[in-house]
Coordinates of C-alpha atoms in Angstrom, one line a residue:
X211 CA 0.0 0.3 0.1
X212 CA 1.4 3.5 -0.7
X213 CA 1.8 5.4 2.2
X214 CA 1.6 8.8 0.6
X215 CA 0.1 10.1 -2.5
X216 CA 2.3 11.7 -5.5
X217 CA 1.3 15.3 -4.9
X218 CA 2.1 15.7 -0.6
X219 CA 4.7 12.9 0.4
X220 CA 4.9 12.8 3.4
X221 CA 8.6 13.4 4.9
X222 CA 10.4 10.5 7.2
X223 CA 13.8 10.8 9.8
X224 CA 15.5 8.3 11.4
X225 CA 17.5 8.9 14.2
X226 CA 19.6 5.8 15.6
X227 CA 21.7 5.0 18.2
X228 CA 23.9 1.9 19.0
X229 CA 26.2 -0.1 17.1
X230 CA 27.1 -1.0 13.6
X231 CA 24.2 -4.0 13.3
X232 CA 21.4 -0.5 14.4
X233 CA 22.8 1.6 11.4
X234 CA 22.3 -0.9 8.6
X235 CA 19.0 -1.9 10.5
X236 CA 18.2 2.1 10.3
X237 CA 19.5 2.1 5.9
X238 CA 16.9 -0.5 6.2
X239 CA 14.6 1.7 7.5
X240 CA 14.6 3.9 4.9
X241 CA 14.8 2.4 2.2
X242 CA 11.1 0.5 3.3
X243 CA 10.0 3.9 3.4
X244 CA 11.0 5.3 0.9
X245 CA 10.3 2.3 -1.3
X246 CA 6.5 3.1 0.6
X247 CA 6.3 6.7 -1.1
X248 CA 8.3 8.5 1.9
X249 CA 10.3 11.3 1.1
X250 CA 13.4 11.7 3.6
X251 CA 12.7 15.1 5.7
X252 CA 15.9 17.6 5.5
X253 CA 14.8 19.5 8.6
X254 CA 13.2 18.5 11.7
X255 CA 10.0 18.9 10.9
X256 CA 9.5 15.1 9.5
X257 CA 5.8 13.8 8.8
X258 CA 7.1 10.7 10.3
X259 CA 10.4 10.2 12.8
X260 CA 11.7 6.7 14.2
X261 CA 13.7 6.3 16.8
X262 CA 16.1 2.9 16.3
X263 CA 17.2 2.1 19.4
X264 CA 19.9 0.5 21.4
X265 CA 19.6 -1.2 25.0
X266 CA 23.5 -2.0 25.8
X267 CA 24.0 0.7 27.8
X268 CA 23.1 2.0 31.0
X269 CA 21.1 5.0 30.2
X270 CA 19.5 3.8 27.3
X271 CA 16.1 4.0 28.2
X272 CA 16.7 7.7 29.3
X273 CA 18.3 8.8 26.3
X274 CA 15.3 7.7 24.6
X275 CA 12.5 9.1 26.6
X276 CA 14.5 11.9 27.1
X277 CA 14.2 12.5 22.9
X278 CA 10.5 11.3 23.0
X279 CA 9.6 14.4 24.9
X280 CA 11.4 16.6 23.7
X281 CA 9.5 15.2 20.2
X282 CA 6.1 15.9 22.5
X283 CA 5.1 19.4 21.6
X284 CA 5.7 19.2 18.4
X285 CA 3.2 16.4 18.5
X286 CA 0.9 18.7 19.7
X287 CA 0.8 20.8 17.5
X288 CA 1.0 18.6 15.0
X289 CA -1.6 15.3 15.6
X290 CA -1.0 13.7 11.9
X291 CA 2.9 13.5 12.8
X292 CA 3.6 10.0 13.7
X293 CA 6.7 8.7 16.3
X294 CA 8.2 5.0 16.0
X295 CA 10.7 3.4 17.9
X296 CA 11.9 0.4 17.3
X297 CA 15.7 -1.9 17.6
X298 CA 16.8 -2.9 20.9
X299 CA 15.3 -1.4 23.2
X300 CA 11.7 -1.7 21.7
X301 CA 12.5 -5.5 21.6
X302 CA 13.3 -5.1 25.8
X303 CA 10.2 -2.5 26.9
X304 CA 7.6 -3.6 24.0
X305 CA 4.2 -2.0 26.0
X306 CA 5.8 0.2 28.1
X307 CA 6.9 2.2 25.5
X308 CA 3.3 3.4 25.0
X309 CA 2.3 3.6 28.6
X310 CA 5.5 6.0 29.3
X311 CA 4.8 8.1 26.1
X312 CA 1.2 8.1 25.1
X313 CA 2.6 9.9 22.1
X314 CA 3.9 7.2 20.3
X315 CA 2.2 5.6 17.5
X316 CA 4.2 2.6 17.3
X317 CA 6.2 0.0 18.7
X318 CA 8.3 -2.6 16.7
X319 CA 11.3 -4.5 17.4
X320 CA 14.2 -6.5 15.9
X321 CA 12.4 -9.0 14.2
X322 CA 10.3 -7.2 12.4
X323 CA 11.6 -4.4 10.3
X324 CA 9.1 -4.8 7.1
X325 CA 6.7 -4.2 8.9
X326 CA 7.2 -0.2 9.9
X327 CA 5.2 0.6 7.0
X328 CA 1.8 -1.0 7.7
X329 CA 2.1 -0.2 11.0
X330 CA 2.2 3.2 10.5
X331 CA -0.6 3.1 8.0
X332 CA -2.9 1.0 10.5
X333 CA -2.0 3.8 13.3
X334 CA -3.5 6.5 11.3
X335 CA -6.3 4.6 10.1
X336 CA -7.3 3.5 13.7
X337 CA -6.0 6.7 15.3
X338 CA -4.4 5.0 18.5
X339 CA -1.0 3.0 18.6
X340 CA 0.2 0.1 17.0
X341 CA 2.2 -2.3 19.4
X342 CA 4.4 -5.0 17.3
X343 CA 6.9 -7.5 18.3
X344 CA 7.4 -10.5 16.9
X345 CA 10.0 -13.8 19.4
X346 CA 11.4 -14.7 16.6
X347 CA 13.1 -13.7 12.8
X348 CA 10.4 -12.4 10.4
X349 CA 11.8 -12.3 7.0
X350 CA 15.9 -11.9 6.6
X351 CA 17.3 -7.7 6.7
X352 CA 18.6 -8.8 3.2
X353 CA 15.0 -9.2 1.6
X354 CA 14.1 -5.5 2.4
X355 CA 15.2 -2.5 0.5
X356 CA 18.0 0.1 1.4
X357 CA 18.5 3.5 1.5
X358 CA 22.9 3.5 1.7
X359 CA 24.7 6.0 3.5
X360 CA 27.3 6.9 1.7
X361 CA 28.2 6.2 -1.8
X362 CA 31.8 4.5 -1.2
X363 CA 30.9 2.1 1.5
X364 CA 28.5 -0.5 2.7
X365 CA 27.7 -2.5 5.4
X366 CA 26.2 -5.8 4.5
X367 CA 24.7 -8.2 7.3
X368 CA 26.4 -11.9 6.8
X369 CA 24.3 -13.2 9.9
X370 CA 21.7 -11.8 12.5
X371 CA 21.6 -12.9 16.1
X372 CA 24.2 -14.8 18.7
X373 CA 24.5 -17.9 19.8
X374 CA 26.7 -16.5 22.8
X375 CA 25.5 -15.8 26.1
X376 CA 28.2 -13.6 27.8
X377 CA 26.8 -12.7 31.0
X378 CA 27.4 -8.9 30.6
X379 CA 25.6 -9.2 27.3
X380 CA 21.4 -8.5 26.5
X381 CA 21.5 -9.0 22.9
X382 CA 21.4 -12.3 22.7
X383 CA 17.6 -12.1 24.2
X384 CA 16.6 -9.3 21.6
X385 CA 18.0 -10.6 18.6
X386 CA 17.3 -13.7 18.9
X387 CA 19.7 -17.1 17.9
X388 CA 22.6 -16.8 15.1
X389 CA 20.6 -16.9 11.3
X390 CA 22.9 -17.1 8.3
X391 CA 22.5 -16.4 5.3
X392 CA 23.6 -17.9 2.3
X393 CA 27.2 -17.2 1.0
X394 CA 25.9 -16.4 -2.5
X395 CA 23.0 -14.0 -1.0
X396 CA 26.1 -11.7 0.5
X397 CA 28.1 -12.5 -2.2
X398 CA 24.9 -10.8 -4.5
X399 CA 24.3 -7.9 -2.6
X400 CA 28.5 -7.3 -2.0
X401 CA 28.0 -6.9 -6.2
X402 CA 24.6 -5.3 -6.2
X403 CA 27.1 -2.1 -4.3
X404 CA 29.8 -3.0 -6.6
X405 CA 27.7 -2.4 -9.2
X406 CA 26.3 0.9 -7.8
X407 CA 30.4 2.8 -7.5
X408 CA 30.9 1.5 -3.7
X409 CA 34.8 0.6 -2.5
X410 CA 34.6 -1.6 0.4
X411 CA 32.2 -3.3 2.2
X412 CA 31.5 -4.0 5.4
X413 CA 31.0 -7.3 7.3
X414 CA 28.3 -7.2 9.7
X415 CA 27.3 -10.0 12.4
X416 CA 27.0 -10.5 16.2
X417 CA 29.7 -12.9 16.1
X418 CA 30.9 -12.2 12.7
X419 CA 33.2 -15.2 12.2
X420 CA 30.5 -17.9 13.5
X421 CA 29.0 -17.4 10.6
X422 CA 28.3 -21.0 9.0
X423 CA 27.7 -22.4 12.1
X424 CA 23.5 -22.4 11.1
X425 CA 24.3 -24.7 7.8
X426 CA 27.1 -27.2 9.1
X427 CA 30.3 -25.2 7.6
X428 CA 32.7 -23.9 10.5
X429 CA 35.0 -22.6 7.7
X430 CA 32.3 -20.4 5.6
X431 CA 33.9 -17.5 6.8
X432 CA 37.2 -18.0 5.5
X433 CA 36.1 -19.2 2.5
X434 CA 33.3 -15.7 2.2
X435 CA 36.4 -14.0 2.4
X436 CA 38.1 -15.4 -0.1
X437 CA 34.9 -15.4 -2.1
X438 CA 35.4 -11.4 -2.2
X439 CA 38.3 -10.9 -3.8
X440 CA 36.3 -12.4 -7.1
X441 CA 34.6 -9.3 -6.9
X442 CA 36.0 -6.8 -9.8
X443 CA 36.1 -3.2 -9.0
X444 CA 36.0 -3.7 -5.1
X445 CA 38.8 -2.5 -3.1
X446 CA 38.3 -2.9 0.7
X447 CA 36.8 -5.8 2.7
X448 CA 36.4 -5.3 6.5
X449 CA 34.6 -7.5 9.2
X450 CA 32.8 -6.8 12.2
X451 CA 32.7 -8.0 15.3
X452 CA 34.4 -11.7 15.6
X453 CA 34.5 -13.4 18.6
X454 CA 38.0 -15.0 19.9
X455 CA 36.4 -18.6 20.5
X456 CA 35.3 -18.4 17.2
X457 CA 38.9 -16.9 15.3
X458 CA 40.6 -19.5 13.5
X459 CA 43.4 -19.6 11.2
X460 CA 42.4 -20.7 8.3
X461 CA 40.6 -17.5 8.8
X462 CA 44.1 -15.2 9.6
X463 CA 45.6 -17.0 6.4
X464 CA 42.3 -15.8 4.1
X465 CA 43.5 -12.5 5.0
X466 CA 46.6 -12.2 4.5
X467 CA 45.7 -13.9 0.8
X468 CA 42.8 -11.5 0.1
X469 CA 44.2 -8.4 -1.5
X470 CA 41.3 -6.8 -1.1
X471 CA 40.7 -7.9 2.4
X472 CA 41.8 -4.8 4.8
X473 CA 44.5 -6.0 7.5
X474 CA 42.4 -4.2 10.2
X475 CA 41.1 -6.5 13.2
X476 CA 38.4 -5.5 15.2
X477 CA 39.1 -8.4 18.3
X478 CA 36.9 -7.2 21.7
X479 CA 39.6 -8.4 24.6
X480 CA 36.8 -7.9 27.3
X481 CA 38.6 -8.4 30.5
X482 CA 42.8 -9.7 30.2
X483 CA 42.1 -11.6 33.2
X484 CA 41.1 -14.9 33.1
X485 CA 38.7 -14.9 36.4
X486 CA 36.6 -12.3 34.9
X487 CA 37.0 -13.9 31.3
X488 CA 35.6 -17.0 32.9
X489 CA 33.0 -14.5 34.9
X490 CA 31.5 -13.3 31.4
X491 CA 31.2 -16.3 30.3
X492 CA 33.7 -15.6 27.4
X493 CA 35.0 -19.1 26.3
X494 CA 38.8 -18.1 25.9
X495 CA 41.1 -17.0 28.4
X496 CA 45.1 -14.5 28.0
X497 CA 46.9 -16.7 26.0
X498 CA 44.3 -17.3 23.7
X499 CA 43.6 -14.4 23.1
X500 CA 47.5 -13.3 22.5
X501 CA 48.1 -16.0 20.5
X502 CA 45.4 -15.1 18.2
X503 CA 47.3 -11.7 18.2
X504 CA 50.5 -13.1 18.0
X505 CA 50.0 -15.0 14.6
X506 CA 47.8 -11.6 12.9
X507 CA 50.9 -10.2 13.2
X508 CA 53.2 -13.0 12.0
X509 CA 50.8 -13.3 9.3
X510 CA 49.9 -9.7 8.2
X511 CA 53.0 -7.3 10.6
X512 CA 51.2 -3.8 9.4
X513 CA 47.6 -5.4 10.9
X514 CA 45.8 -2.7 12.7
X515 CA 44.0 -4.4 15.4
X516 CA 41.4 -2.7 18.0
X517 CA 39.3 -4.0 20.5
X518 CA 36.7 -3.9 23.4
X519 CA 37.3 -3.3 26.9
X520 CA 34.9 -3.2 29.7
X521 CA 36.5 -2.1 33.1
X522 CA 34.7 -2.6 36.7
X523 CA 33.2 -6.0 35.8
X524 CA 31.3 -7.2 39.4
X525 CA 34.3 -9.3 41.3
X526 CA 37.6 -7.8 39.4
X527 CA 40.3 -6.8 41.5
X528 CA 42.7 -4.8 41.6
X529 CA 45.4 -7.7 40.2
X530 CA 42.8 -8.6 37.3
X531 CA 42.6 -5.0 36.1
X532 CA 46.8 -5.1 36.3
X533 CA 46.0 -8.2 34.2
X534 CA 44.0 -6.3 31.4
X535 CA 46.5 -2.9 31.6
X536 CA 49.0 -6.5 30.6
X537 CA 47.7 -7.0 27.5
X538 CA 47.2 -3.7 26.9
X539 CA 51.1 -3.0 26.4
X540 CA 51.2 -6.5 24.7
X541 CA 48.6 -6.3 22.1
X542 CA 50.3 -3.0 20.8
X543 CA 46.2 -2.0 20.6
X544 CA 45.4 0.4 17.2
X545 CA 42.9 1.6 19.3
X546 CA 40.5 0.5 21.8
X547 CA 36.8 0.8 22.8
X548 CA 36.4 1.7 26.5
X549 CA 33.5 1.1 28.8
X550 CA 32.7 1.3 32.1
X551 CA 30.4 -1.7 33.3
X552 CA 27.1 -1.2 33.7
X553 CA 24.3 -3.3 34.7
X554 CA 21.6 -4.2 32.8
X555 CA 18.7 -5.5 33.9
X556 CA 17.3 -9.4 32.5
X557 CA 21.6 -9.9 32.7
X558 CA 23.2 -12.6 34.8
X559 CA 26.1 -10.0 35.9
X560 CA 23.2 -7.8 37.2
X561 CA 22.4 -9.3 39.8
X562 CA 26.4 -10.7 40.7
X563 CA 27.8 -10.0 44.0
X564 CA 31.3 -7.7 44.5
X565 CA 29.7 -4.7 42.4
X566 CA 32.5 -2.6 41.9
X567 CA 32.1 0.7 43.5
X568 CA 31.7 3.1 41.6
X569 CA 34.7 5.8 42.1
X570 CA 37.5 2.3 41.8
X571 CA 35.3 1.9 38.6
X572 CA 36.4 5.8 37.2
X573 CA 39.7 5.5 39.1
X574 CA 40.5 2.0 36.9
X575 CA 39.4 3.6 33.8
X576 CA 41.1 6.8 34.2
X577 CA 44.4 4.2 34.4
X578 CA 43.2 2.4 31.6
X579 CA 43.0 5.3 29.5
X580 CA 46.2 6.2 29.9
X581 CA 47.6 2.9 29.1
X582 CA 45.8 2.5 25.7
X583 CA 46.7 6.7 24.6
X584 CA 50.4 5.9 25.1
X585 CA 49.9 2.4 23.5
X586 CA 48.5 3.9 20.2
X587 CA 49.9 7.1 20.3
X588 CA 53.2 4.9 20.0
X589 CA 51.5 2.5 17.2
X590 CA 51.0 5.5 15.5
X591 CA 54.4 7.4 15.6
X592 CA 55.9 4.2 14.7
X593 CA 53.6 5.3 11.0
X594 CA 55.7 8.2 10.5
X595 CA 57.3 8.6 7.0
X596 CA 54.9 6.2 5.5
X597 CA 52.8 5.8 2.1
X598 CA 49.4 5.7 2.8
X599 CA 46.3 4.8 0.4
X600 CA 43.3 6.9 1.6
X601 CA 39.4 6.5 1.1
X602 CA 38.5 9.9 0.9
X603 CA 35.0 10.1 3.7
X604 CA 32.4 12.6 4.6
X605 CA 32.5 13.7 8.1
X606 CA 35.7 12.4 9.6
X607 CA 37.7 15.9 10.0
X608 CA 35.6 17.8 12.5
X609 CA 38.2 20.6 12.2
X610 CA 38.9 20.4 8.3
X611 CA 37.2 23.5 7.3
X612 CA 39.7 25.1 9.5
X613 CA 43.0 23.2 9.0
X614 CA 42.3 23.1 5.2
X615 CA 42.8 19.6 5.3
X616 CA 40.2 16.4 3.6
X617 CA 40.4 13.5 5.9
X618 CA 40.1 9.6 5.4
X619 CA 40.8 6.0 6.4
X620 CA 43.8 4.3 5.4
X621 CA 43.4 0.5 4.5
X622 CA 44.3 -0.3 8.1
X623 CA 41.1 1.5 10.0
X624 CA 43.7 4.6 10.7
X625 CA 42.1 8.3 10.6
X626 CA 44.0 10.4 8.2
X627 CA 44.0 14.0 8.0
X628 CA 45.4 15.1 4.7
X629 CA 46.4 18.3 3.0
X630 CA 45.9 19.0 -0.6
X631 CA 48.3 21.2 -1.1
X632 CA 46.4 23.4 -3.7
X633 CA 45.2 20.0 -5.7
X634 CA 41.0 21.1 -6.5
X635 CA 38.4 17.9 -7.3
X636 CA 39.3 15.8 -4.4
X637 CA 35.8 14.1 -4.1
X638 CA 34.3 12.1 -1.0
X639 CA 34.8 8.5 -2.5
X640 CA 38.3 9.9 -4.5
X641 CA 41.1 8.0 -3.2
X642 CA 44.9 8.9 -2.2
X643 CA 48.5 8.3 -1.6
X644 CA 50.2 10.5 0.7
X645 CA 52.8 10.6 3.5
X646 CA 52.1 10.4 7.0
X647 CA 54.0 13.8 9.1
X648 CA 52.2 13.8 12.2
X649 CA 50.8 11.1 15.2
X650 CA 48.7 11.6 17.3
X651 CA 47.1 9.3 20.0
X652 CA 44.0 9.0 17.5
X653 CA 44.7 9.9 13.9
X654 CA 47.5 10.6 11.4
X655 CA 48.2 13.5 10.0
X656 CA 50.1 14.0 6.5
X657 CA 51.2 17.7 5.6
X658 CA 52.9 17.3 2.7
X659 CA 51.4 17.2 -0.7
X660 CA 49.4 14.1 -1.9
X661 CA 51.7 12.1 -3.7
X662 CA 48.3 10.9 -5.9
X663 CA 44.8 11.6 -6.9
X664 CA 42.9 8.5 -8.1
X665 CA 38.8 9.7 -9.3
X666 CA 36.6 6.7 -8.8
X667 CA 33.1 5.7 -10.2
X668 CA 32.0 6.5 -6.3
X669 CA 33.5 10.0 -6.3
X670 CA 31.4 10.9 -9.4
X671 CA 28.4 9.2 -7.9
X672 CA 28.9 11.3 -4.7
X673 CA 29.2 14.8 -6.5
X674 CA 25.6 13.8 -8.8
X675 CA 24.2 13.6 -5.2
X676 CA 23.1 9.7 -5.6
X677 CA 22.3 8.0 -3.0
X678 CA 23.2 4.5 -2.8
X679 CA 19.7 2.1 -3.3
X680 CA 20.1 -1.8 -3.0
X681 CA 16.6 -3.6 -3.6
X682 CA 16.5 -6.7 -1.0
X683 CA 18.8 -9.3 -2.2
X684 CA 17.1 -13.0 -2.7
X685 CA 18.4 -15.8 -4.7
X686 CA 14.8 -17.5 -4.2
X687 CA 16.2 -19.6 -1.4
X688 CA 14.6 -20.4 1.7
X689 CA 15.1 -17.2 4.2
X690 CA 15.2 -18.9 7.4
X691 CA 15.3 -22.9 8.5
X692 CA 17.9 -24.8 7.9
X693 CA 18.5 -24.8 4.0
X694 CA 20.8 -27.7 2.4
X695 CA 24.7 -26.1 1.9
X696 CA 25.7 -25.1 -1.1
X697 CA 29.6 -24.8 -1.7
X698 CA 31.3 -21.7 -2.0
X699 CA 32.1 -19.4 -4.9
X700 CA 35.9 -20.4 -6.0
X701 CA 38.6 -18.4 -4.9
X702 CA 40.7 -17.5 -7.4
X703 CA 44.7 -17.7 -6.5
X704 CA 45.9 -14.7 -4.4
X705 CA 49.4 -13.3 -3.9
X706 CA 50.4 -12.4 -0.5
X707 CA 49.1 -8.8 0.0

């Protein structure tokens, strides 16, 4: 059903919180709404405002309800305006959202994104809130149309859900058990993106390297990485986030031997203490984790490794914390995303004994940040004088206008601010080679003249103002359930990169 007339299309705005999976879900939501006749609003006066929420952080609830409260006067002035809430917090709170904020029109969960246009129409017709939360996935998100946010980089979901039971994490109860896409579907979506000019693809999964568990192939992820090497025009492949327990040697080999797979790896640590990892129900230990890092660096000495770390998990002692600092120094992370533990209702850790006092958590967090910065700065300083290939980006450099620089990401994922030295016509999506002249803990500067500038189809698309849109990708195979095993496409012979 078309929800807007051609004469006066209704406008929409999507506000996203949380992880990369949420960002990609928002691209699906935008694609669905545009397929239903809505037009993206350029200002804050949209006819439909959709909140795509996260439930991981402690203040997620407060943030959502605060933002909903800010919209209440607008809703009062414009009764035809609609407010929808989706994502992980909607899956968790369900009908409580409408009880706390009765001016909300639609609540939908993580498993039924595709229902949003129909729910909005039903709420308008019935003049009452529609709440629809499913307990399992309705259709795999890849079958939905997508309005991509970037002309040069794209997210591709290879699985949804998670089979792990980490005691601090609420995601498995909200996203469900892992569901894997068929390899052919994934590659078809990547090819569709490349046909639109996209140069870089990030493969997404809650536990991306356990891909294949549903159809019984524990080596499927490494095969998938190799298969991307046969896609002409695809220059960079990344993936996030893997789990150390599922990280196998064949994946390291695939990364090292497939030219378009970037030598960047996000490997969550969470804690360097075996006792804390056991309490977190993380099925690896410090020795196993550092062993993976050692193998990655042996195969790819230039690899940039990033991580996640939680400080102050229940029962964490000073000795446990010091072990985390030791791992940070040994692993030589390019950057670390650090979090102070906060209990999430519904998780086993929330009711554990030994909750660490806030003041202790804060003090440890500050010490961790100091060690992380010391380590990342040393790693970045080692790159001064080296040549980097930068994919020019939008919005990466907040000071670019004032400094006269442009910004982008090197192949290893590091942020690079570079001078143009009078060169004109460098566009987001183009590729520049330049020399690093200065290193900070969280970025590199290149203040000399670029060594080269390559115009790309992605840059053409950006210059033309074309939003990348891809239809739902389906090869006629079952969306859910256990389909028959199909072989991965043959990977080409690859030189070591």
